[in-house]
């Protein structure tokens, strides 16, 4: 992880290897015609209702991008696929000792407009954060209709910056 003394996390390009602890990168890989993904429909009880929708993001982020709110979905994976080629920021954090996000291990990735992401169930992540707007994403997950989302306002000061950011 790239965190400097000012609590800045430097975003890195999104790769399957770098993101593996948090989920899957939705993109083709290898020589086969199809690449099957294992996570997009992964869920646990009580999630049982598949859902898919399109989200529109009206505003692009500014650098540095503060981490203000993180969310997770305890029963289901959640998949985002860009529909219009917009690049976006992916910020994720593993669980800390008490189930809260461990901000000291927060990672940030810049996804190209041809990459989707599928977060594992329970992974803390920042909401959709696009580099240009407006942008649209197909979103899929399995819902329980109660307790599907957990949100946490981030008390610590953490900013995400792109590689080479000097301010």
GROMACS .gro file of N, CA and C in nm:
model
  501
    1UNK      N    1   0.085  -0.118   0.000
    1UNK     CA    2   0.000   0.000   0.000
    1UNK      C    3   0.089   0.124   0.000
    2UNK      N    4   0.040   0.226  -0.066
    2UNK     CA    5   0.116   0.350  -0.076
    2UNK      C    6   0.049   0.459   0.007
    3UNK      N    7   0.086   0.474   0.133
    3UNK     CA    8   0.033   0.580   0.218
    3UNK      C    9   0.153   0.661   0.266
    4UNK      N   10   0.150   0.792   0.240
    4UNK     CA   11   0.262   0.873   0.288
    4UNK      C   12   0.226   0.936   0.423
    5UNK      N   13   0.316   1.014   0.480
    5UNK     CA   14   0.297   1.068   0.614
    5UNK      C   15   0.179   1.163   0.624
    6UNK      N   16   0.132   1.219   0.513
    6UNK     CA   17   0.018   1.310   0.516
    6UNK      C   18  -0.114   1.232   0.505
    7UNK      N   19  -0.110   1.103   0.522
    7UNK     CA   20  -0.228   1.016   0.511
    7UNK      C   21  -0.287   1.022   0.371
    8UNK      N   22  -0.198   1.018   0.275
    8UNK     CA   23  -0.239   1.014   0.136
    8UNK      C   24  -0.213   0.874   0.081
    9UNK      N   25  -0.312   0.823   0.013
    9UNK     CA   26  -0.300   0.693  -0.053
    9UNK      C   27  -0.286   0.720  -0.201
   10UNK      N   28  -0.181   0.667  -0.262
   10UNK     CA   29  -0.159   0.686  -0.404
   10UNK      C   30  -0.232   0.575  -0.479
   11UNK      N   31  -0.324   0.615  -0.568
   11UNK     CA   32  -0.398   0.517  -0.647
   11UNK      C   33  -0.305   0.450  -0.747
   12UNK      N   34  -0.331   0.324  -0.771
   12UNK     CA   35  -0.252   0.247  -0.866
   12UNK      C   36  -0.346   0.194  -0.975
   13UNK      N   37  -0.293   0.155  -1.089
   13UNK     CA   38  -0.380   0.098  -1.191
   13UNK      C   39  -0.447  -0.029  -1.140
   14UNK      N   40  -0.573  -0.048  -1.177
   14UNK     CA   41  -0.647  -0.167  -1.135
   14UNK      C   42  -0.598  -0.289  -1.210
   15UNK      N   43  -0.557  -0.391  -1.134
   15UNK     CA   44  -0.518  -0.520  -1.191
   15UNK      C   45  -0.588  -0.630  -1.113
   16UNK      N   46  -0.606  -0.743  -1.177
   16UNK     CA   47  -0.668  -0.858  -1.109
   16UNK      C   48  -0.586  -0.900  -0.988
   17UNK      N   49  -0.454  -0.899  -1.002
   17UNK     CA   50  -0.368  -0.942  -0.892
   17UNK      C   51  -0.377  -0.846  -0.774
   18UNK      N   52  -0.371  -0.717  -0.799
   18UNK     CA   53  -0.376  -0.618  -0.692
   18UNK      C   54  -0.510  -0.614  -0.621
   19UNK      N   55  -0.617  -0.645  -0.692
   19UNK     CA   56  -0.753  -0.635  -0.638
   19UNK      C   57  -0.804  -0.768  -0.580
   20UNK      N   58  -0.731  -0.877  -0.597
   20UNK     CA   59  -0.780  -1.012  -0.565
   20UNK      C   60  -0.831  -1.028  -0.421
   21UNK      N   61  -0.771  -0.962  -0.324
   21UNK     CA   62  -0.816  -0.977  -0.185
   21UNK      C   63  -0.954  -0.914  -0.163
   22UNK      N   64  -0.996  -0.826  -0.254
   22UNK     CA   65  -1.121  -0.752  -0.236
   22UNK      C   66  -1.231  -0.798  -0.330
   23UNK      N   67  -1.194  -0.872  -0.435
   23UNK     CA   68  -1.294  -0.918  -0.531
   23UNK      C   69  -1.232  -0.951  -0.665
   24UNK      N   70  -1.312  -0.937  -0.770
   24UNK     CA   71  -1.268  -0.969  -0.905
   24UNK      C   72  -1.275  -0.846  -0.994
   25UNK      N   73  -1.181  -0.837  -1.086
   25UNK     CA   74  -1.187  -0.737  -1.191
   25UNK      C   75  -1.268  -0.799  -1.305
   26UNK      N   76  -1.367  -0.727  -1.351
   26UNK     CA   77  -1.453  -0.777  -1.459
   26UNK      C   78  -1.392  -0.731  -1.591
   27UNK      N   79  -1.318  -0.822  -1.651
   27UNK     CA   80  -1.256  -0.799  -1.781
   27UNK      C   81  -1.214  -0.933  -1.836
   28UNK      N   82  -1.191  -0.940  -1.965
   28UNK     CA   83  -1.147  -1.066  -2.024
   28UNK      C   84  -0.999  -1.084  -1.996
   29UNK      N   85  -0.961  -1.208  -1.974
   29UNK     CA   86  -0.820  -1.241  -1.952
   29UNK      C   87  -0.793  -1.380  -2.007
   30UNK      N   88  -0.680  -1.398  -2.069
   30UNK     CA   89  -0.642  -1.529  -2.118
   30UNK      C   90  -0.678  -1.551  -2.264
   31UNK      N   91  -0.661  -1.674  -2.307
   31UNK     CA   92  -0.680  -1.710  -2.447
   31UNK      C   93  -0.820  -1.764  -2.477
   32UNK      N   94  -0.894  -1.800  -2.375
   32UNK     CA   95  -1.025  -1.859  -2.397
   32UNK      C   96  -1.125  -1.756  -2.448
   33UNK      N   97  -1.229  -1.802  -2.517
   33UNK     CA   98  -1.332  -1.712  -2.568
   33UNK      C   99  -1.408  -1.647  -2.453
   34UNK      N  100  -1.431  -1.722  -2.346
   34UNK     CA  101  -1.505  -1.672  -2.231
   34UNK      C  102  -1.419  -1.677  -2.106
   35UNK      N  103  -1.441  -1.582  -2.020
   35UNK     CA  104  -1.380  -1.585  -1.888
   35UNK      C  105  -1.496  -1.584  -1.789
   36UNK      N  106  -1.513  -1.695  -1.721
   36UNK     CA  107  -1.620  -1.704  -1.622
   36UNK      C  108  -1.576  -1.638  -1.492
   37UNK      N  109  -1.664  -1.561  -1.433
   37UNK     CA  110  -1.639  -1.493  -1.307
   37UNK      C  111  -1.709  -1.571  -1.196
   38UNK      N  112  -1.645  -1.581  -1.081
   38UNK     CA  113  -1.703  -1.660  -0.972
   38UNK      C  114  -1.782  -1.576  -0.873
   39UNK      N  115  -1.754  -1.446  -0.863
   39UNK     CA  116  -1.814  -1.366  -0.754
   39UNK      C  117  -1.946  -1.295  -0.783
   40UNK      N  118  -1.979  -1.255  -0.905
   40UNK     CA  119  -2.096  -1.168  -0.922
   40UNK      C  120  -2.227  -1.218  -0.862
   41UNK      N  121  -2.244  -1.347  -0.848
   41UNK     CA  122  -2.369  -1.397  -0.790
   41UNK      C  123  -2.348  -1.463  -0.655
   42UNK      N  124  -2.232  -1.441  -0.595
   42UNK     CA  125  -2.203  -1.497  -0.462
   42UNK      C  126  -2.284  -1.422  -0.357
   43UNK      N  127  -2.350  -1.498  -0.272
   43UNK     CA  128  -2.427  -1.436  -0.165
   43UNK      C  129  -2.451  -1.537  -0.053
   44UNK      N  130  -2.493  -1.487   0.060
   44UNK     CA  131  -2.524  -1.569   0.176
   44UNK      C  132  -2.664  -1.534   0.224
   45UNK      N  133  -2.725  -1.624   0.300
   45UNK     CA  134  -2.857  -1.595   0.357
   45UNK      C  135  -2.843  -1.472   0.445
   46UNK      N  136  -2.937  -1.383   0.446
   46UNK     CA  137  -3.071  -1.392   0.389
   46UNK      C  138  -3.086  -1.333   0.250
   47UNK      N  139  -2.977  -1.294   0.184
   47UNK     CA  140  -2.989  -1.238   0.049
   47UNK      C  141  -3.039  -1.346  -0.046
   48UNK      N  142  -3.144  -1.317  -0.118
   48UNK     CA  143  -3.198  -1.418  -0.208
   48UNK      C  144  -3.261  -1.360  -0.335
   49UNK      N  145  -3.275  -1.227  -0.342
   49UNK     CA  146  -3.342  -1.166  -0.457
   49UNK      C  147  -3.239  -1.098  -0.546
   50UNK      N  148  -3.213  -1.155  -0.667
   50UNK     CA  149  -3.119  -1.091  -0.757
   50UNK      C  150  -3.174  -0.956  -0.802
   51UNK      N  151  -3.085  -0.858  -0.812
   51UNK     CA  152  -3.126  -0.724  -0.854
   51UNK      C  153  -3.018  -0.667  -0.945
   52UNK      N  154  -3.064  -0.588  -1.043
   52UNK     CA  155  -2.970  -0.520  -1.132
   52UNK      C  156  -3.032  -0.386  -1.168
   53UNK      N  157  -2.946  -0.283  -1.171
   53UNK     CA  158  -2.995  -0.149  -1.203
   53UNK      C  159  -2.884  -0.071  -1.270
   54UNK      N  160  -2.918   0.047  -1.319
   54UNK     CA  161  -2.820   0.139  -1.377
   54UNK      C  162  -2.810   0.260  -1.286
   55UNK      N  163  -2.688   0.293  -1.245
   55UNK     CA  164  -2.662   0.412  -1.164
   55UNK      C  165  -2.596   0.518  -1.251
   56UNK      N  166  -2.638   0.641  -1.231
   56UNK     CA  167  -2.580   0.754  -1.304
   56UNK      C  168  -2.509   0.842  -1.202
   57UNK      N  169  -2.386   0.881  -1.234
   57UNK     CA  170  -2.307   0.968  -1.148
   57UNK      C  171  -2.292   1.101  -1.220
   58UNK      N  172  -2.335   1.208  -1.155
   58UNK     CA  173  -2.340   1.340  -1.218
   58UNK      C  174  -2.215   1.424  -1.199
   59UNK      N  175  -2.133   1.393  -1.099
   59UNK     CA  176  -2.017   1.477  -1.069
   59UNK      C  177  -1.890   1.392  -1.062
   60UNK      N  178  -1.784   1.445  -1.122
   60UNK     CA  179  -1.654   1.379  -1.115
   60UNK      C  180  -1.583   1.418  -0.987
   61UNK      N  181  -1.491   1.335  -0.943
   61UNK     CA  182  -1.412   1.366  -0.824
   61UNK      C  183  -1.309   1.473  -0.857
   62UNK      N  184  -1.257   1.536  -0.754
   62UNK     CA  185  -1.144   1.628  -0.766
   62UNK      C  186  -1.029   1.567  -0.686
   63UNK      N  187  -0.908   1.589  -0.733
   63UNK     CA  188  -0.789   1.540  -0.662
   63UNK      C  189  -0.739   1.648  -0.567
   64UNK      N  190  -0.697   1.616  -0.448
   64UNK     CA  191  -0.707   1.485  -0.386
   64UNK      C  192  -0.853   1.450  -0.354
   65UNK      N  193  -0.882   1.321  -0.354
   65UNK     CA  194  -1.018   1.273  -0.327
   65UNK      C  195  -1.024   1.226  -0.181
   66UNK      N  196  -1.097   1.297  -0.096
   66UNK     CA  197  -1.105   1.254   0.044
   66UNK      C  198  -1.192   1.129   0.059
   67UNK      N  199  -1.153   1.043   0.150
   67UNK     CA  200  -1.234   0.927   0.185
   67UNK      C  201  -1.325   0.972   0.298
   68UNK      N  202  -1.453   0.985   0.268
   68UNK     CA  203  -1.550   1.041   0.362
   68UNK      C  204  -1.648   0.936   0.412
   69UNK      N  205  -1.690   0.847   0.321
   69UNK     CA  206  -1.793   0.748   0.353
   69UNK      C  207  -1.755   0.617   0.288
   70UNK      N  208  -1.758   0.510   0.366
   70UNK     CA  209  -1.737   0.376   0.311
   70UNK      C  210  -1.863   0.295   0.333
   71UNK      N  211  -1.881   0.195   0.249
   71UNK     CA  212  -1.998   0.108   0.261
   71UNK      C  213  -1.955  -0.036   0.242
   72UNK      N  214  -2.041  -0.126   0.286
   72UNK     CA  215  -2.020  -0.268   0.258
   72UNK      C  216  -2.156  -0.336   0.254
   73UNK      N  217  -2.157  -0.454   0.197
   73UNK     CA  218  -2.279  -0.531   0.181
   73UNK      C  219  -2.252  -0.669   0.242
   74UNK      N  220  -2.303  -0.694   0.363
   74UNK     CA  221  -2.264  -0.814   0.437
   74UNK      C  222  -2.311  -0.946   0.376
   75UNK      N  223  -2.416  -0.945   0.294
   75UNK     CA  224  -2.472  -1.070   0.244
   75UNK      C  225  -2.443  -1.099   0.098
   76UNK      N  226  -2.391  -1.001   0.026
   76UNK     CA  227  -2.381  -1.018  -0.119
   76UNK      C  228  -2.258  -0.949  -0.176
   77UNK      N  229  -2.208  -1.007  -0.283
   77UNK     CA  230  -2.110  -0.936  -0.364
   77UNK      C  231  -2.184  -0.823  -0.436
   78UNK      N  232  -2.111  -0.727  -0.489
   78UNK     CA  233  -2.171  -0.618  -0.564
   78UNK      C  234  -2.082  -0.588  -0.684
   79UNK      N  235  -2.143  -0.584  -0.802
   79UNK     CA  236  -2.070  -0.568  -0.927
   79UNK      C  237  -2.104  -0.435  -0.994
   80UNK      N  238  -2.001  -0.366  -1.043
   80UNK     CA  239  -2.016  -0.241  -1.117
   80UNK      C  240  -1.950  -0.257  -1.253
   81UNK      N  241  -2.023  -0.226  -1.360
   81UNK     CA  242  -1.970  -0.234  -1.495
   81UNK      C  243  -1.997  -0.100  -1.564
   82UNK      N  244  -1.892  -0.027  -1.605
   82UNK     CA  245  -1.914   0.102  -1.671
   82UNK      C  246  -1.983   0.081  -1.806
   83UNK      N  247  -2.080   0.166  -1.834
   83UNK     CA  248  -2.155   0.155  -1.959
   83UNK      C  249  -2.108   0.253  -2.066
   84UNK      N  250  -2.034   0.355  -2.027
   84UNK     CA  251  -1.996   0.458  -2.124
   84UNK      C  252  -1.846   0.485  -2.129
   85UNK      N  253  -1.767   0.392  -2.083
   85UNK     CA  254  -1.622   0.405  -2.094
   85UNK      C  255  -1.556   0.498  -1.995
   86UNK      N  256  -1.627   0.538  -1.891
   86UNK     CA  257  -1.570   0.630  -1.793
   86UNK      C  258  -1.472   0.559  -1.700
   87UNK      N  259  -1.355   0.619  -1.681
   87UNK     CA  260  -1.260   0.570  -1.581
   87UNK      C  261  -1.311   0.611  -1.444
   88UNK      N  262  -1.275   0.533  -1.342
   88UNK     CA  263  -1.326   0.561  -1.209
   88UNK      C  264  -1.227   0.515  -1.102
   89UNK      N  265  -1.248   0.567  -0.982
   89UNK     CA  266  -1.164   0.536  -0.868
   89UNK      C  267  -1.229   0.426  -0.786
   90UNK      N  268  -1.150   0.329  -0.747
   90UNK     CA  269  -1.196   0.219  -0.662
   90UNK      C  270  -1.114   0.226  -0.533
   91UNK      N  271  -1.180   0.245  -0.420
   91UNK     CA  272  -1.111   0.250  -0.290
   91UNK      C  273  -1.170   0.142  -0.201
   92UNK      N  274  -1.084   0.059  -0.143
   92UNK     CA  275  -1.128  -0.055  -0.063
   92UNK      C  276  -1.043  -0.066   0.063
   93UNK      N  277  -1.103  -0.123   0.167
   93UNK     CA  278  -1.029  -0.144   0.292
   93UNK      C  279  -1.071  -0.278   0.353
   94UNK      N  280  -0.975  -0.352   0.404
   94UNK     CA  281  -1.009  -0.476   0.474
   94UNK      C  282  -1.067  -0.444   0.612
   95UNK      N  283  -1.125  -0.544   0.675
   95UNK     CA  284  -1.178  -0.528   0.811
   95UNK      C  285  -1.066  -0.508   0.911
   96UNK      N  286  -1.093  -0.423   1.009
   96UNK     CA  287  -1.006  -0.409   1.124
   96UNK      C  288  -1.046  -0.511   1.229
   97UNK      N  289  -0.991  -0.499   1.348
   97UNK     CA  290  -1.013  -0.597   1.456
   97UNK      C  291  -1.159  -0.608   1.499
   98UNK      N  292  -1.234  -0.498   1.493
   98UNK     CA  293  -1.374  -0.500   1.539
   98UNK      C  294  -1.472  -0.494   1.422
   99UNK      N  295  -1.426  -0.524   1.300
   99UNK     CA  296  -1.513  -0.523   1.185
   99UNK      C  297  -1.522  -0.390   1.114
  100UNK      N  298  -1.459  -0.286   1.168
  100UNK     CA  299  -1.456  -0.154   1.105
  100UNK      C  300  -1.352  -0.157   0.994
  101UNK      N  301  -1.358  -0.064   0.898
  101UNK     CA  302  -1.254  -0.063   0.794
  101UNK      C  303  -1.117  -0.027   0.853
  102UNK      N  304  -1.016  -0.100   0.812
  102UNK     CA  305  -0.879  -0.072   0.854
  102UNK      C  306  -0.820   0.028   0.755
  103UNK      N  307  -0.828   0.156   0.790
  103UNK     CA  308  -0.783   0.263   0.700
  103UNK      C  309  -0.632   0.262   0.678
  104UNK      N  310  -0.557   0.201   0.768
  104UNK     CA  311  -0.412   0.193   0.748
  104UNK      C  312  -0.377   0.098   0.634
  105UNK      N  313  -0.472   0.015   0.594
  105UNK     CA  314  -0.450  -0.079   0.484
  105UNK      C  315  -0.543  -0.049   0.365
  106UNK      N  316  -0.599   0.073   0.361
  106UNK     CA  317  -0.683   0.113   0.250
  106UNK      C  318  -0.602   0.112   0.121
  107UNK      N  319  -0.662   0.061   0.014
  107UNK     CA  320  -0.599   0.059  -0.118
  107UNK      C  321  -0.686   0.136  -0.215
  108UNK      N  322  -0.626   0.196  -0.314
  108UNK     CA  323  -0.699   0.270  -0.415
  108UNK      C  324  -0.647   0.230  -0.553
  109UNK      N  325  -0.741   0.219  -0.646
  109UNK     CA  326  -0.709   0.177  -0.782
  109UNK      C  327  -0.781   0.269  -0.881
  110UNK      N  328  -0.720   0.290  -0.994
  110UNK     CA  329  -0.786   0.361  -1.103
  110UNK      C  330  -0.826   0.256  -1.206
  111UNK      N  331  -0.958   0.244  -1.227
  111UNK     CA  332  -1.013   0.148  -1.323
  111UNK      C  333  -1.034   0.217  -1.457
  112UNK      N  334  -0.998   0.149  -1.563
  112UNK     CA  335  -1.025   0.204  -1.696
  112UNK      C  336  -1.173   0.188  -1.726
  113UNK      N  337  -1.219   0.255  -1.827
  113UNK     CA  338  -1.359   0.245  -1.863
  113UNK      C  339  -1.399   0.111  -1.924
  114UNK      N  340  -1.301   0.021  -1.942
  114UNK     CA  341  -1.331  -0.112  -1.992
  114UNK      C  342  -1.317  -0.219  -1.884
  115UNK      N  343  -1.303  -0.177  -1.758
  115UNK     CA  344  -1.292  -0.270  -1.646
  115UNK      C  345  -1.409  -0.249  -1.550
  116UNK      N  346  -1.470  -0.359  -1.510
  116UNK     CA  347  -1.567  -0.354  -1.402
  116UNK      C  348  -1.503  -0.411  -1.277
  117UNK      N  349  -1.573  -0.398  -1.166
  117UNK     CA  350  -1.527  -0.460  -1.042
  117UNK      C  351  -1.643  -0.533  -0.976
  118UNK      N  352  -1.608  -0.640  -0.908
  118UNK     CA  353  -1.704  -0.713  -0.826
  118UNK      C  354  -1.644  -0.724  -0.687
  119UNK      N  355  -1.704  -0.650  -0.592
  119UNK     CA  356  -1.657  -0.654  -0.453
  119UNK      C  357  -1.708  -0.781  -0.387
  120UNK      N  358  -1.622  -0.848  -0.311
  120UNK     CA  359  -1.665  -0.962  -0.230
  120UNK      C  360  -1.765  -0.912  -0.125
  121UNK      N  361  -1.851  -1.000  -0.081
  121UNK     CA  362  -1.944  -0.966   0.027
  121UNK      C  363  -1.862  -0.919   0.147
  122UNK      N  364  -1.907  -0.810   0.210
  122UNK     CA  365  -1.843  -0.761   0.331
  122UNK      C  366  -1.723  -0.670   0.311
  123UNK      N  367  -1.683  -0.643   0.187
  123UNK     CA  368  -1.565  -0.558   0.163
  123UNK      C  369  -1.606  -0.411   0.173
  124UNK      N  370  -1.535  -0.336   0.256
  124UNK     CA  371  -1.557  -0.192   0.267
  124UNK      C  372  -1.509  -0.124   0.140
  125UNK      N  373  -1.592  -0.038   0.082
  125UNK     CA  374  -1.553   0.034  -0.039
  125UNK      C  375  -1.620   0.170  -0.045
  126UNK      N  376  -1.554   0.259  -0.118
  126UNK     CA  377  -1.609   0.391  -0.141
  126UNK      C  378  -1.715   0.380  -0.251
  127UNK      N  379  -1.814   0.466  -0.248
  127UNK     CA  380  -1.916   0.468  -0.352
  127UNK      C  381  -1.856   0.507  -0.486
  128UNK      N  382  -1.938   0.497  -0.589
  128UNK     CA  383  -1.892   0.530  -0.724
  128UNK      C  384  -1.827   0.667  -0.729
  129UNK      N  385  -1.705   0.671  -0.778
  129UNK     CA  386  -1.625   0.794  -0.784
  129UNK      C  387  -1.561   0.800  -0.922
  130UNK      N  388  -1.620   0.880  -1.011
  130UNK     CA  389  -1.577   0.881  -1.151
  130UNK      C  390  -1.477   0.993  -1.177
  131UNK      N  391  -1.392   0.971  -1.277
  131UNK     CA  392  -1.291   1.069  -1.314
  131UNK      C  393  -1.344   1.170  -1.416
  132UNK      N  394  -1.453   1.135  -1.484
  132UNK     CA  395  -1.524   1.231  -1.569
  132UNK      C  396  -1.673   1.200  -1.559
  133UNK      N  397  -1.753   1.301  -1.573
  133UNK     CA  398  -1.897   1.284  -1.555
  133UNK      C  399  -1.970   1.356  -1.667
  134UNK      N  400  -2.093   1.317  -1.689
  134UNK     CA  401  -2.167   1.211  -1.622
  134UNK      C  402  -2.117   1.074  -1.665
  135UNK      N  403  -2.149   0.974  -1.585
  135UNK     CA  404  -2.111   0.837  -1.614
  135UNK      C  405  -2.223   0.744  -1.568
  136UNK      N  406  -2.232   0.629  -1.636
  136UNK     CA  407  -2.335   0.532  -1.602
  136UNK      C  408  -2.272   0.395  -1.580
  137UNK      N  409  -2.328   0.321  -1.485
  137UNK     CA  410  -2.279   0.188  -1.450
  137UNK      C  411  -2.396   0.092  -1.435
  138UNK      N  412  -2.379  -0.029  -1.484
  138UNK     CA  413  -2.471  -0.138  -1.451
  138UNK      C  414  -2.425  -0.192  -1.317
  139UNK      N  415  -2.519  -0.213  -1.226
  139UNK     CA  416  -2.489  -0.262  -1.092
  139UNK      C  417  -2.572  -0.387  -1.067
  140UNK      N  418  -2.509  -0.491  -1.013
  140UNK     CA  419  -2.580  -0.616  -0.983
  140UNK      C  420  -2.540  -0.665  -0.845
  141UNK      N  421  -2.639  -0.714  -0.772
  141UNK     CA  422  -2.615  -0.779  -0.643
  141UNK      C  423  -2.740  -0.858  -0.605
  142UNK      N  424  -2.730  -0.932  -0.498
  142UNK     CA  425  -2.843  -1.007  -0.446
  142UNK      C  426  -2.887  -0.940  -0.317
  143UNK      N  427  -3.018  -0.917  -0.304
  143UNK     CA  428  -3.071  -0.840  -0.192
  143UNK      C  429  -3.147  -0.925  -0.091
  144UNK      N  430  -3.140  -0.882   0.033
  144UNK     CA  431  -3.218  -0.941   0.142
  144UNK      C  432  -3.336  -0.851   0.175
  145UNK      N  433  -3.335  -0.729   0.124
  145UNK     CA  434  -3.437  -0.626   0.149
  145UNK      C  435  -3.431  -0.565   0.287
  146UNK      N  436  -3.341  -0.610   0.371
  146UNK     CA  437  -3.317  -0.547   0.501
  146UNK      C  438  -3.174  -0.580   0.542
  147UNK      N  439  -3.098  -0.478   0.577
  147UNK     CA  440  -2.960  -0.499   0.616
  147UNK      C  441  -2.866  -0.521   0.500
  148UNK      N  442  -2.909  -0.483   0.378
  148UNK     CA  443  -2.825  -0.503   0.260
  148UNK      C  444  -2.702  -0.413   0.259
  149UNK      N  445  -2.713  -0.296   0.321
  149UNK     CA  446  -2.606  -0.196   0.315
  149UNK      C  447  -2.566  -0.152   0.455
  150UNK      N  448  -2.435  -0.135   0.474
  150UNK     CA  449  -2.383  -0.072   0.595
  150UNK      C  450  -2.297   0.046   0.550
  151UNK      N  451  -2.317   0.161   0.612
  151UNK     CA  452  -2.242   0.281   0.578
  151UNK      C  453  -2.167   0.329   0.701
  152UNK      N  454  -2.047   0.382   0.680
  152UNK     CA  455  -1.966   0.432   0.790
  152UNK      C  456  -1.899   0.562   0.748
  153UNK      N  457  -1.928   0.671   0.822
  153UNK     CA  458  -1.856   0.796   0.797
  153UNK      C  459  -1.715   0.780   0.849
  154UNK      N  460  -1.619   0.821   0.770
  154UNK     CA  461  -1.478   0.805   0.805
  154UNK      C  462  -1.433   0.924   0.888
  155UNK      N  463  -1.389   0.896   1.011
  155UNK     CA  464  -1.347   1.002   1.102
  155UNK      C  465  -1.204   1.047   1.074
  156UNK      N  466  -1.119   0.955   1.031
  156UNK     CA  467  -0.979   0.988   1.003
  156UNK      C  468  -0.968   1.066   0.872
  157UNK      N  469  -0.861   1.140   0.858
  157UNK     CA  470  -0.838   1.217   0.736
  157UNK      C  471  -0.749   1.137   0.642
  158UNK      N  472  -0.810   1.086   0.535
  158UNK     CA  473  -0.737   1.011   0.433
  158UNK      C  474  -0.776   1.066   0.297
  159UNK      N  475  -0.676   1.100   0.217
  159UNK     CA  476  -0.699   1.147   0.081
  159UNK      C  477  -0.637   1.048  -0.016
  160UNK      N  478  -0.703   1.033  -0.130
  160UNK     CA  479  -0.648   0.951  -0.238
  160UNK      C  480  -0.599   1.045  -0.347
  161UNK      N  481  -0.481   1.015  -0.400
  161UNK     CA  482  -0.424   1.096  -0.507
  161UNK      C  483  -0.380   1.005  -0.621
  162UNK      N  484  -0.375   1.059  -0.744
  162UNK     CA  485  -0.324   0.980  -0.854
  162UNK      C  486  -0.172   0.973  -0.849
  163UNK      N  487  -0.109   0.880  -0.919
  163UNK     CA  488   0.036   0.876  -0.923
  163UNK      C  489   0.092   1.010  -0.971
  164UNK      N  490   0.199   1.057  -0.907
  164UNK     CA  491   0.265   1.181  -0.947
  164UNK      C  492   0.198   1.308  -0.899
  165UNK      N  493   0.096   1.298  -0.816
  165UNK     CA  494   0.026   1.417  -0.766
  165UNK      C  495   0.118   1.490  -0.669
  166UNK      N  496   0.136   1.622  -0.686
  166UNK     CA  497   0.235   1.696  -0.608
  166UNK      C  498   0.179   1.793  -0.504
  167UNK      N  499   0.052   1.819  -0.503
  167UNK     CA  500   0.002   1.920  -0.410
  167UNK      C  501  -0.004   1.871  -0.270
   0.00000   0.00000   0.00000
